[in-house]
Amino acid sequence: MQADRRRLNPPAGGTAPPIFATPPNQPPFPAPSAAEKQTSTGSSSYEPASCPQHQQASENILVPAQRSSLKITCTVHGPRPLPRNAQFSPNLLLSTHVKYAPFATRNRRGYVRDSSERDLGAHLDTALRGVIIGERWPKSGVEVVITVLEGEEDGWWGDEAGRQEGGWGMMGVLAGCITVASAALVDAGIDCVDVISGGVAAVVQDAEHKGERQLVLDPCPAEHGKLRAACVVGYLQSRDELTECWIKGDAGVEVESLVDEAVKAASLSRTVLVEAIKESVQMKIQNEEVQDVNGRAKDGKGTKRDVEMTG
């Protein structure tokens, strides 16, 4: 009798399904190893300093105050080798991913990236490509993942009549993404030509100033009546170069002044960025020294002795 190869024949005798029982002295699932964990190589967070007056005012009312409350986190994964079937690349392949949390804005965001989030990722990719020294990691890739926990609104949502549309809040978000991504790249130990900082400036026209156009550094759309134009730059101060420049709106004859003010805002952000990087490096060095001292303090029985540290 010839077997039918078009189907799977069942066994001749009866079978019972296998039962996987866990021994009583072992945990139900073993702890994952370090290689199995999807940990990030570098990370950073961005949050503007809170003003005591704004904080006290926001505690007394349910509607948030007219101030910036941008909160961004960034993780860097890599450099990691590309798959074996990938085409050879002499430079490091950069991948940027920007996503708003569903609760980041007043209008709830979806779980799939929309066009504005893809635009932010493209602008961020352009800004970082001129910073990373890619030829040091052939056939490798790095992924920069940014999550916006609280974004900038286009206007103060407590006043629906004065709310303005146009995506002006994206400009401040992009500047923050550039700065926080630079800090995460440094934390990951990826070689860069310089730390890059993002800066934003805008041309505003408020009724308080009799409708005159003014240049404002690091604008918050909720604090101003009308935004006529805005500019975001990614600035390398040591080289005096721009890796990214995005101008939106009608700046008119004030284009050069608008770019100069955005560069000034980026220079001010760089001062805070450098201090944060120095503080992070010092904390890492102190932790490594403590671990080294504790490791040397072990005796033959494996116990640790008390170590006195003086600052």
mmCIF file of N, CA and C in Angstrom, residues 35-167:
data_model
loop_
_atom_site.group_PDB
_atom_site.id
_atom_site.type_symbol
_atom_site.label_atom_id
_atom_site.label_comp_id
_atom_site.label_asym_id
_atom_site.label_seq_id
_atom_site.Cartn_x
_atom_site.Cartn_y
_atom_site.Cartn_z
ATOM 1 N N ALA A 35 22.171 39.001 26.777
ATOM 2 C CA ALA A 35 22.080 39.045 25.318
ATOM 3 C C ALA A 35 20.638 39.049 24.833
ATOM 4 N N GLU A 36 19.731 38.480 25.638
ATOM 5 C CA GLU A 36 18.334 38.422 25.232
ATOM 6 C C GLU A 36 17.589 39.718 25.504
ATOM 7 N N LYS A 37 18.097 40.554 26.379
ATOM 8 C CA LYS A 37 17.430 41.808 26.721
ATOM 9 C C LYS A 37 17.666 42.843 25.627
ATOM 10 N N GLN A 38 16.623 43.532 25.229
ATOM 11 C CA GLN A 38 16.724 44.588 24.232
ATOM 12 C C GLN A 38 16.975 45.911 24.956
ATOM 13 N N THR A 39 18.171 46.070 25.423
ATOM 14 C CA THR A 39 18.532 47.280 26.155
ATOM 15 C C THR A 39 19.100 48.307 25.207
ATOM 16 N N SER A 40 18.988 49.552 25.587
ATOM 17 C CA SER A 40 19.502 50.632 24.762
ATOM 18 C C SER A 40 20.951 50.905 25.108
ATOM 19 N N THR A 41 21.698 51.353 24.100
ATOM 20 C CA THR A 41 23.099 51.708 24.311
ATOM 21 C C THR A 41 23.222 53.064 24.988
ATOM 22 N N GLY A 42 22.382 53.993 24.620
ATOM 23 C CA GLY A 42 22.390 55.321 25.224
ATOM 24 C C GLY A 42 20.985 55.859 25.336
ATOM 25 N N SER A 43 20.776 56.751 26.284
ATOM 26 C CA SER A 43 19.446 57.321 26.490
ATOM 27 C C SER A 43 19.586 58.719 27.067
ATOM 28 N N SER A 44 18.531 59.505 26.914
ATOM 29 C CA SER A 44 18.500 60.862 27.451
ATOM 30 C C SER A 44 17.046 61.303 27.509
ATOM 31 N N SER A 45 16.821 62.382 28.225
ATOM 32 C CA SER A 45 15.480 62.967 28.349
ATOM 33 C C SER A 45 15.596 64.476 28.309
ATOM 34 N N TYR A 46 14.507 65.102 27.877
ATOM 35 C CA TYR A 46 14.466 66.555 27.709
ATOM 36 C C TYR A 46 13.218 67.092 28.380
ATOM 37 N N GLU A 47 13.413 68.099 29.199
ATOM 38 C CA GLU A 47 12.287 68.746 29.868
ATOM 39 C C GLU A 47 12.697 70.164 30.240
ATOM 40 N N PRO A 48 11.928 71.164 29.859
ATOM 41 C CA PRO A 48 12.287 72.540 30.199
ATOM 42 C C PRO A 48 12.139 72.790 31.687
ATOM 43 N N ALA A 49 12.916 73.716 32.177
ATOM 44 C CA ALA A 49 12.843 74.075 33.598
ATOM 45 C C ALA A 49 11.517 74.750 33.889
ATOM 46 N N SER A 50 10.906 74.355 34.990
ATOM 47 C CA SER A 50 9.598 74.909 35.358
ATOM 48 C C SER A 50 9.773 76.190 36.155
ATOM 49 N N CYS A 51 8.916 77.150 35.872
ATOM 50 C CA CYS A 51 8.926 78.421 36.585
ATOM 51 C C CYS A 51 8.051 78.306 37.835
ATOM 52 N N PRO A 52 8.521 78.761 38.999
ATOM 53 C CA PRO A 52 7.696 78.650 40.211
ATOM 54 C C PRO A 52 6.357 79.380 40.094
ATOM 55 N N GLN A 53 6.338 80.512 39.388
ATOM 56 C CA GLN A 53 5.091 81.253 39.253
ATOM 57 C C GLN A 53 4.080 80.473 38.403
ATOM 58 N N HIS A 54 4.557 79.881 37.300
ATOM 59 C CA HIS A 54 3.661 79.102 36.454
ATOM 60 C C HIS A 54 3.190 77.851 37.168
ATOM 61 N N GLN A 55 4.093 77.243 37.946
ATOM 62 C CA GLN A 55 3.706 76.032 38.654
ATOM 63 C C GLN A 55 2.651 76.331 39.713
ATOM 64 N N GLN A 56 2.788 77.440 40.429
ATOM 65 C CA GLN A 56 1.808 77.794 41.440
ATOM 66 C C GLN A 56 0.466 78.161 40.810
ATOM 67 N N ALA A 57 0.517 78.802 39.629
ATOM 68 C CA ALA A 57 -0.727 79.181 38.964
ATOM 69 C C ALA A 57 -1.461 77.968 38.424
ATOM 70 N N SER A 58 -0.698 76.985 37.918
ATOM 71 C CA SER A 58 -1.347 75.802 37.356
ATOM 72 C C SER A 58 -1.948 74.915 38.423
ATOM 73 N N GLU A 59 -1.510 75.035 39.680
ATOM 74 C CA GLU A 59 -2.072 74.226 40.743
ATOM 75 C C GLU A 59 -3.434 74.728 41.200
ATOM 76 N N ASN A 60 -3.745 75.999 40.908
ATOM 77 C CA ASN A 60 -5.004 76.575 41.369
ATOM 78 C C ASN A 60 -6.128 76.448 40.364
ATOM 79 N N ILE A 61 -5.828 76.088 39.116
ATOM 80 C CA ILE A 61 -6.854 75.981 38.092
ATOM 81 C C ILE A 61 -6.741 74.622 37.422
ATOM 82 N N LEU A 62 -7.842 74.217 36.803
ATOM 83 C CA LEU A 62 -7.845 72.942 36.103
ATOM 84 C C LEU A 62 -7.272 73.062 34.695
ATOM 85 N N VAL A 63 -7.408 74.223 34.063
ATOM 86 C CA VAL A 63 -6.884 74.432 32.720
ATOM 87 C C VAL A 63 -5.398 74.752 32.821
ATOM 88 N N PRO A 64 -4.519 74.065 32.077
ATOM 89 C CA PRO A 64 -3.087 74.341 32.159
ATOM 90 C C PRO A 64 -2.764 75.768 31.770
ATOM 91 N N ALA A 65 -1.677 76.261 32.341
ATOM 92 C CA ALA A 65 -1.254 77.623 32.062
ATOM 93 C C ALA A 65 -0.640 77.714 30.671
ATOM 94 N N GLN A 66 -0.505 78.956 30.185
ATOM 95 C CA GLN A 66 0.057 79.191 28.868
ATOM 96 C C GLN A 66 1.575 79.168 28.974
ATOM 97 N N ARG A 67 2.146 77.992 28.914
ATOM 98 C CA ARG A 67 3.594 77.848 28.999
ATOM 99 C C ARG A 67 3.996 76.562 28.298
ATOM 100 N N SER A 68 5.283 76.460 28.018
ATOM 101 C CA SER A 68 5.802 75.281 27.343
ATOM 102 C C SER A 68 5.967 74.141 28.345
ATOM 103 N N SER A 69 5.548 72.950 27.936
ATOM 104 C CA SER A 69 5.659 71.779 28.805
ATOM 105 C C SER A 69 6.147 70.591 27.986
ATOM 106 N N LEU A 70 7.157 70.810 27.176
ATOM 107 C CA LEU A 70 7.671 69.784 26.283
ATOM 108 C C LEU A 70 8.461 68.749 27.070
ATOM 109 N N LYS A 71 8.153 67.480 26.831
ATOM 110 C CA LYS A 71 8.860 66.368 27.486
ATOM 111 C C LYS A 71 9.156 65.310 26.431
ATOM 112 N N ILE A 72 10.449 64.989 26.273
ATOM 113 C CA ILE A 72 10.901 64.064 25.229
ATOM 114 C C ILE A 72 11.888 63.083 25.837
ATOM 115 N N THR A 73 11.818 61.843 25.413
ATOM 116 C CA THR A 73 12.802 60.829 25.772
ATOM 117 C C THR A 73 13.398 60.261 24.495
ATOM 118 N N CYS A 74 14.666 59.835 24.578
ATOM 119 C CA CYS A 74 15.375 59.309 23.412
ATOM 120 C C CYS A 74 16.211 58.116 23.832
ATOM 121 N N THR A 75 16.199 57.075 23.024
ATOM 122 C CA THR A 75 17.035 55.899 23.214
ATOM 123 C C THR A 75 17.781 55.613 21.922
ATOM 124 N N VAL A 76 19.027 55.165 22.063
ATOM 125 C CA VAL A 76 19.879 54.828 20.923
ATOM 126 C C VAL A 76 20.242 53.356 21.018
ATOM 127 N N HIS A 77 19.967 52.608 19.973
ATOM 128 C CA HIS A 77 20.278 51.191 19.905
ATOM 129 C C HIS A 77 21.368 50.989 18.850
ATOM 130 N N GLY A 78 22.544 50.561 19.295
ATOM 131 C CA GLY A 78 23.629 50.316 18.370
ATOM 132 C C GLY A 78 24.903 51.025 18.791
ATOM 133 N N PRO A 79 25.913 50.954 17.899
ATOM 134 C CA PRO A 79 25.918 50.317 16.586
ATOM 135 C C PRO A 79 25.808 48.789 16.682
ATOM 136 N N ARG A 80 24.997 48.217 15.781
ATOM 137 C CA ARG A 80 24.790 46.783 15.726
ATOM 138 C C ARG A 80 25.070 46.298 14.313
ATOM 139 N N PRO A 81 25.607 45.082 14.168
ATOM 140 C CA PRO A 81 25.891 44.570 12.815
ATOM 141 C C PRO A 81 24.612 44.356 12.031
ATOM 142 N N LEU A 82 24.699 44.604 10.736
ATOM 143 C CA LEU A 82 23.559 44.396 9.865
ATOM 144 C C LEU A 82 23.359 42.902 9.605
ATOM 145 N N PRO A 83 22.195 42.493 9.171
ATOM 146 C CA PRO A 83 21.981 41.073 8.843
ATOM 147 C C PRO A 83 22.944 40.591 7.770
ATOM 148 N N ARG A 84 23.155 39.281 7.742
ATOM 149 C CA ARG A 84 24.098 38.706 6.791
ATOM 150 C C ARG A 84 23.669 38.931 5.339
ATOM 151 N N ASN A 85 22.378 38.943 5.109
ATOM 152 C CA ASN A 85 21.904 39.119 3.741
ATOM 153 C C ASN A 85 21.811 40.580 3.330
ATOM 154 N N ALA A 86 22.187 41.499 4.205
ATOM 155 C CA ALA A 86 22.135 42.925 3.868
ATOM 156 C C ALA A 86 23.304 43.292 2.958
ATOM 157 N N GLN A 87 23.072 44.288 2.135
ATOM 158 C CA GLN A 87 24.112 44.752 1.236
ATOM 159 C C GLN A 87 25.205 45.467 2.017
ATOM 160 N N PHE A 88 26.456 45.289 1.575
ATOM 161 C CA PHE A 88 27.578 45.890 2.289
ATOM 162 C C PHE A 88 27.481 47.409 2.239
ATOM 163 N N SER A 89 27.706 48.034 3.382
ATOM 164 C CA SER A 89 27.673 49.489 3.489
ATOM 165 C C SER A 89 28.964 49.964 4.154
ATOM 166 N N PRO A 90 29.731 50.818 3.510
ATOM 167 C CA PRO A 90 30.979 51.282 4.130
ATOM 168 C C PRO A 90 30.762 52.247 5.280
ATOM 169 N N ASN A 91 29.557 52.782 5.414
ATOM 170 C CA ASN A 91 29.253 53.750 6.469
ATOM 171 C C ASN A 91 28.149 53.214 7.375
ATOM 172 N N LEU A 92 28.026 53.848 8.514
ATOM 173 C CA LEU A 92 27.003 53.487 9.478
ATOM 174 C C LEU A 92 25.618 53.879 8.953
ATOM 175 N N LEU A 93 24.691 52.949 8.987
ATOM 176 C CA LEU A 93 23.328 53.223 8.548
ATOM 177 C C LEU A 93 22.518 53.773 9.713
ATOM 178 N N LEU A 94 21.977 54.974 9.542
ATOM 179 C CA LEU A 94 21.224 55.660 10.581
ATOM 180 C C LEU A 94 19.732 55.508 10.324
ATOM 181 N N SER A 95 18.999 55.204 11.385
ATOM 182 C CA SER A 95 17.542 55.093 11.310
ATOM 183 C C SER A 95 16.943 55.900 12.455
ATOM 184 N N THR A 96 16.069 56.841 12.124
ATOM 185 C CA THR A 96 15.433 57.698 13.117
ATOM 186 C C THR A 96 13.942 57.405 13.166
ATOM 187 N N HIS A 97 13.403 57.440 14.359
ATOM 188 C CA HIS A 97 11.986 57.122 14.569
ATOM 189 C C HIS A 97 11.442 58.086 15.625
ATOM 190 N N VAL A 98 10.489 58.923 15.235
ATOM 191 C CA VAL A 98 9.861 59.883 16.140
ATOM 192 C C VAL A 98 8.389 59.513 16.272
ATOM 193 N N LYS A 99 7.928 59.371 17.500
ATOM 194 C CA LYS A 99 6.539 58.979 17.745
ATOM 195 C C LYS A 99 5.994 59.746 18.942
ATOM 196 N N TYR A 100 4.816 60.304 18.784
ATOM 197 C CA TYR A 100 4.098 60.926 19.882
ATOM 198 C C TYR A 100 3.412 59.840 20.706
ATOM 199 N N ALA A 101 3.456 59.998 22.012
ATOM 200 C CA ALA A 101 2.651 59.137 22.864
ATOM 201 C C ALA A 101 1.179 59.451 22.643
ATOM 202 N N PRO A 102 0.278 58.476 22.835
ATOM 203 C CA PRO A 102 -1.143 58.759 22.601
ATOM 204 C C PRO A 102 -1.677 59.915 23.429
ATOM 205 N N PHE A 103 -1.083 60.157 24.597
ATOM 206 C CA PHE A 103 -1.545 61.218 25.491
ATOM 207 C C PHE A 103 -0.685 62.470 25.400
ATOM 208 N N ALA A 104 0.161 62.591 24.377
ATOM 209 C CA ALA A 104 1.110 63.701 24.308
ATOM 210 C C ALA A 104 0.434 65.028 24.004
ATOM 211 N N THR A 105 -0.653 65.014 23.247
ATOM 212 C CA THR A 105 -1.360 66.233 22.870
ATOM 213 C C THR A 105 -2.820 66.135 23.290
ATOM 214 N N ARG A 106 -3.524 67.258 23.131
ATOM 215 C CA ARG A 106 -4.922 67.268 23.542
ATOM 216 C C ARG A 106 -5.750 66.306 22.692
ATOM 217 N N ASN A 107 -5.533 66.343 21.378
ATOM 218 C CA ASN A 107 -6.173 65.373 20.493
ATOM 219 C C ASN A 107 -5.380 64.077 20.545
ATOM 220 N N ARG A 108 -6.035 63.026 20.965
ATOM 221 C CA ARG A 108 -5.346 61.762 21.180
ATOM 222 C C ARG A 108 -4.717 61.258 19.884
ATOM 223 N N ARG A 109 -3.449 60.837 20.008
ATOM 224 C CA ARG A 109 -2.704 60.340 18.861
ATOM 225 C C ARG A 109 -2.959 58.851 18.654
ATOM 226 N N GLY A 110 -2.777 58.412 17.406
ATOM 227 C CA GLY A 110 -2.914 57.001 17.088
ATOM 228 C C GLY A 110 -1.618 56.258 17.353
ATOM 229 N N TYR A 111 -1.694 54.948 17.272
ATOM 230 C CA TYR A 111 -0.514 54.114 17.518
ATOM 231 C C TYR A 111 0.351 53.958 16.273
ATOM 232 N N VAL A 112 -0.175 54.340 15.117
ATOM 233 C CA VAL A 112 0.580 54.298 13.871
ATOM 234 C C VAL A 112 1.046 55.714 13.548
ATOM 235 N N ARG A 113 2.281 55.825 13.098
ATOM 236 C CA ARG A 113 2.831 57.149 12.816
ATOM 237 C C ARG A 113 2.069 57.828 11.685
ATOM 238 N N ASP A 114 1.796 59.122 11.891
ATOM 239 C CA ASP A 114 1.120 59.892 10.856
ATOM 240 C C ASP A 114 2.150 60.690 10.064
ATOM 241 N N SER A 115 1.667 61.552 9.172
ATOM 242 C CA SER A 115 2.567 62.301 8.294
ATOM 243 C C SER A 115 3.448 63.273 9.064
ATOM 244 N N SER A 116 2.915 63.914 10.099
ATOM 245 C CA SER A 116 3.728 64.867 10.863
ATOM 246 C C SER A 116 4.870 64.167 11.595
ATOM 247 N N GLU A 117 4.629 62.993 12.119
ATOM 248 C CA GLU A 117 5.684 62.253 12.804
ATOM 249 C C GLU A 117 6.736 61.750 11.825
ATOM 250 N N ARG A 118 6.320 61.371 10.641
ATOM 251 C CA ARG A 118 7.297 60.970 9.621
ATOM 252 C C ARG A 118 8.124 62.154 9.165
ATOM 253 N N ASP A 119 7.512 63.340 9.084
ATOM 254 C CA ASP A 119 8.275 64.548 8.727
ATOM 255 C C ASP A 119 9.310 64.872 9.791
ATOM 256 N N LEU A 120 8.927 64.757 11.053
ATOM 257 C CA LEU A 120 9.896 65.003 12.127
ATOM 258 C C LEU A 120 11.050 64.018 12.062
ATOM 259 N N GLY A 121 10.766 62.754 11.776
ATOM 260 C CA GLY A 121 11.829 61.773 11.650
ATOM 261 C C GLY A 121 12.760 62.075 10.493
ATOM 262 N N ALA A 122 12.225 62.547 9.372
ATOM 263 C CA ALA A 122 13.064 62.891 8.220
ATOM 264 C C ALA A 122 13.964 64.084 8.522
ATOM 265 N N HIS A 123 13.421 65.114 9.171
ATOM 266 C CA HIS A 123 14.234 66.277 9.533
ATOM 267 C C HIS A 123 15.307 65.903 10.554
ATOM 268 N N LEU A 124 14.956 65.046 11.496
ATOM 269 C CA LEU A 124 15.944 64.601 12.487
ATOM 270 C C LEU A 124 17.046 63.783 11.828
ATOM 271 N N ASP A 125 16.690 62.950 10.862
ATOM 272 C CA ASP A 125 17.693 62.167 10.148
ATOM 273 C C ASP A 125 18.669 63.073 9.416
ATOM 274 N N THR A 126 18.165 64.117 8.787
ATOM 275 C CA THR A 126 19.038 65.066 8.088
ATOM 276 C C THR A 126 19.977 65.774 9.053
ATOM 277 N N ALA A 127 19.474 66.126 10.228
ATOM 278 C CA ALA A 127 20.302 66.845 11.196
ATOM 279 C C ALA A 127 21.413 65.971 11.758
ATOM 280 N N LEU A 128 21.151 64.681 11.968
ATOM 281 C CA LEU A 128 22.140 63.811 12.609
ATOM 282 C C LEU A 128 23.139 63.221 11.630
ATOM 283 N N ARG A 129 22.799 63.160 10.361
ATOM 284 C CA ARG A 129 23.724 62.571 9.391
ATOM 285 C C ARG A 129 24.997 63.380 9.238
ATOM 286 N N GLY A 130 24.921 64.669 9.435
ATOM 287 C CA GLY A 130 26.118 65.498 9.339
ATOM 288 C C GLY A 130 26.939 65.536 10.607
ATOM 289 N N VAL A 131 26.558 64.751 11.611
ATOM 290 C CA VAL A 131 27.250 64.774 12.903
ATOM 291 C C VAL A 131 28.012 63.475 13.154
ATOM 292 N N ILE A 132 27.390 62.335 12.851
ATOM 293 C CA ILE A 132 27.980 61.037 13.142
ATOM 294 C C ILE A 132 29.112 60.743 12.158
ATOM 295 N N ILE A 133 30.211 60.215 12.668
ATOM 296 C CA ILE A 133 31.334 59.779 11.838
ATOM 297 C C ILE A 133 31.038 58.346 11.411
ATOM 298 N N GLY A 134 30.367 58.204 10.290
ATOM 299 C CA GLY A 134 29.827 56.912 9.891
ATOM 300 C C GLY A 134 30.841 55.926 9.359
ATOM 301 N N GLU A 135 31.990 56.386 8.845
ATOM 302 C CA GLU A 135 32.952 55.456 8.247
ATOM 303 C C GLU A 135 33.669 54.591 9.274
ATOM 304 N N ARG A 136 33.483 54.834 10.539
ATOM 305 C CA ARG A 136 34.134 54.022 11.568
ATOM 306 C C ARG A 136 33.362 52.744 11.877
ATOM 307 N N TRP A 137 32.141 52.610 11.370
ATOM 308 C CA TRP A 137 31.352 51.400 11.602
ATOM 309 C C TRP A 137 30.816 50.888 10.264
ATOM 310 N N PRO A 138 31.645 50.211 9.463
ATOM 311 C CA PRO A 138 31.121 49.648 8.207
ATOM 312 C C PRO A 138 30.189 48.475 8.488
ATOM 313 N N LYS A 139 29.187 48.356 7.628
ATOM 314 C CA LYS A 139 28.157 47.319 7.721
ATOM 315 C C LYS A 139 27.580 47.238 9.127
ATOM 316 N N SER A 140 27.223 48.386 9.653
ATOM 317 C CA SER A 140 26.594 48.481 10.974
ATOM 318 C C SER A 140 25.444 49.468 10.893
ATOM 319 N N GLY A 141 24.582 49.392 11.857
ATOM 320 C CA GLY A 141 23.424 50.282 11.900
ATOM 321 C C GLY A 141 23.163 50.772 13.305
ATOM 322 N N VAL A 142 22.565 51.927 13.404
ATOM 323 C CA VAL A 142 22.187 52.518 14.682
ATOM 324 C C VAL A 142 20.779 53.072 14.534
ATOM 325 N N GLU A 143 19.995 52.916 15.569
ATOM 326 C CA GLU A 143 18.598 53.344 15.558
ATOM 327 C C GLU A 143 18.368 54.354 16.673
ATOM 328 N N VAL A 144 17.835 55.494 16.317
ATOM 329 C CA VAL A 144 17.507 56.557 17.262
ATOM 330 C C VAL A 144 15.988 56.609 17.387
ATOM 331 N N VAL A 145 15.496 56.301 18.563
ATOM 332 C CA VAL A 145 14.057 56.242 18.816
ATOM 333 C C VAL A 145 13.688 57.357 19.785
ATOM 334 N N ILE A 146 12.783 58.215 19.379
ATOM 335 C CA ILE A 146 12.355 59.362 20.196
ATOM 336 C C ILE A 146 10.859 59.228 20.473
ATOM 337 N N THR A 147 10.515 59.400 21.730
ATOM 338 C CA THR A 147 9.118 59.382 22.157
ATOM 339 C C THR A 147 8.781 60.734 22.771
ATOM 340 N N VAL A 148 7.792 61.402 22.222
ATOM 341 C CA VAL A 148 7.334 62.694 22.735
ATOM 342 C C VAL A 148 6.240 62.414 23.761
ATOM 343 N N LEU A 149 6.569 62.602 25.029
ATOM 344 C CA LEU A 149 5.607 62.353 26.096
ATOM 345 C C LEU A 149 4.608 63.489 26.248
ATOM 346 N N GLU A 150 5.058 64.696 25.991
ATOM 347 C CA GLU A 150 4.170 65.870 26.051
ATOM 348 C C GLU A 150 4.645 66.859 25.005
ATOM 349 N N GLY A 151 3.822 67.128 24.038
ATOM 350 C CA GLY A 151 4.216 67.964 22.921
ATOM 351 C C GLY A 151 3.703 69.386 23.037
ATOM 352 N N GLU A 152 4.157 70.188 22.075
ATOM 353 C CA GLU A 152 3.731 71.580 21.988
ATOM 354 C C GLU A 152 2.430 71.662 21.199
ATOM 355 N N GLU A 153 1.481 72.406 21.723
ATOM 356 C CA GLU A 153 0.229 72.650 21.008
ATOM 357 C C GLU A 153 0.402 73.843 20.071
ATOM 358 N N ASP A 154 -0.482 73.939 19.083
ATOM 359 C CA ASP A 154 -0.455 75.078 18.177
ATOM 360 C C ASP A 154 -0.962 76.354 18.826
ATOM 361 N N GLY A 155 -1.610 76.233 19.947
ATOM 362 C CA GLY A 155 -2.111 77.391 20.679
ATOM 363 C C GLY A 155 -2.621 76.952 22.029
ATOM 364 N N TRP A 156 -2.953 77.924 22.861
ATOM 365 C CA TRP A 156 -3.472 77.598 24.187
ATOM 366 C C TRP A 156 -4.883 77.062 24.054
ATOM 367 N N TRP A 157 -5.075 75.782 24.405
ATOM 368 C CA TRP A 157 -6.370 75.161 24.171
ATOM 369 C C TRP A 157 -7.420 75.616 25.174
ATOM 370 N N GLY A 158 -7.048 76.461 26.147
ATOM 371 C CA GLY A 158 -8.049 77.040 27.020
ATOM 372 C C GLY A 158 -8.851 78.135 26.347
ATOM 373 N N ASP A 159 -8.346 78.642 25.239
ATOM 374 C CA ASP A 159 -9.025 79.687 24.485
ATOM 375 C C ASP A 159 -9.241 79.175 23.068
ATOM 376 N N GLU A 160 -10.379 78.565 22.817
ATOM 377 C CA GLU A 160 -10.643 77.991 21.511
ATOM 378 C C GLU A 160 -10.749 79.063 20.434
ATOM 379 N N ALA A 161 -11.217 80.246 20.808
ATOM 380 C CA ALA A 161 -11.394 81.295 19.802
ATOM 381 C C ALA A 161 -10.060 81.807 19.277
ATOM 382 N N GLY A 162 -9.047 81.843 20.159
ATOM 383 C CA GLY A 162 -7.750 82.358 19.748
ATOM 384 C C GLY A 162 -6.773 81.300 19.325
ATOM 385 N N ARG A 163 -7.244 80.069 19.189
ATOM 386 C CA ARG A 163 -6.337 79.002 18.815
ATOM 387 C C ARG A 163 -5.987 79.101 17.341
ATOM 388 N N GLN A 164 -4.716 78.885 17.018
ATOM 389 C CA GLN A 164 -4.255 78.973 15.646
ATOM 390 C C GLN A 164 -3.759 77.601 15.194
ATOM 391 N N GLU A 165 -4.013 77.319 13.941
ATOM 392 C CA GLU A 165 -3.585 76.056 13.364
ATOM 393 C C GLU A 165 -2.366 76.296 12.486
ATOM 394 N N GLY A 166 -1.792 75.199 12.027
ATOM 395 C CA GLY A 166 -0.641 75.326 11.131
ATOM 396 C C GLY A 166 0.547 74.506 11.536
ATOM 397 N N GLY A 167 0.471 73.769 12.633
ATOM 398 C CA GLY A 167 1.589 72.926 13.025
ATOM 399 C C GLY A 167 2.783 73.674 13.571
#
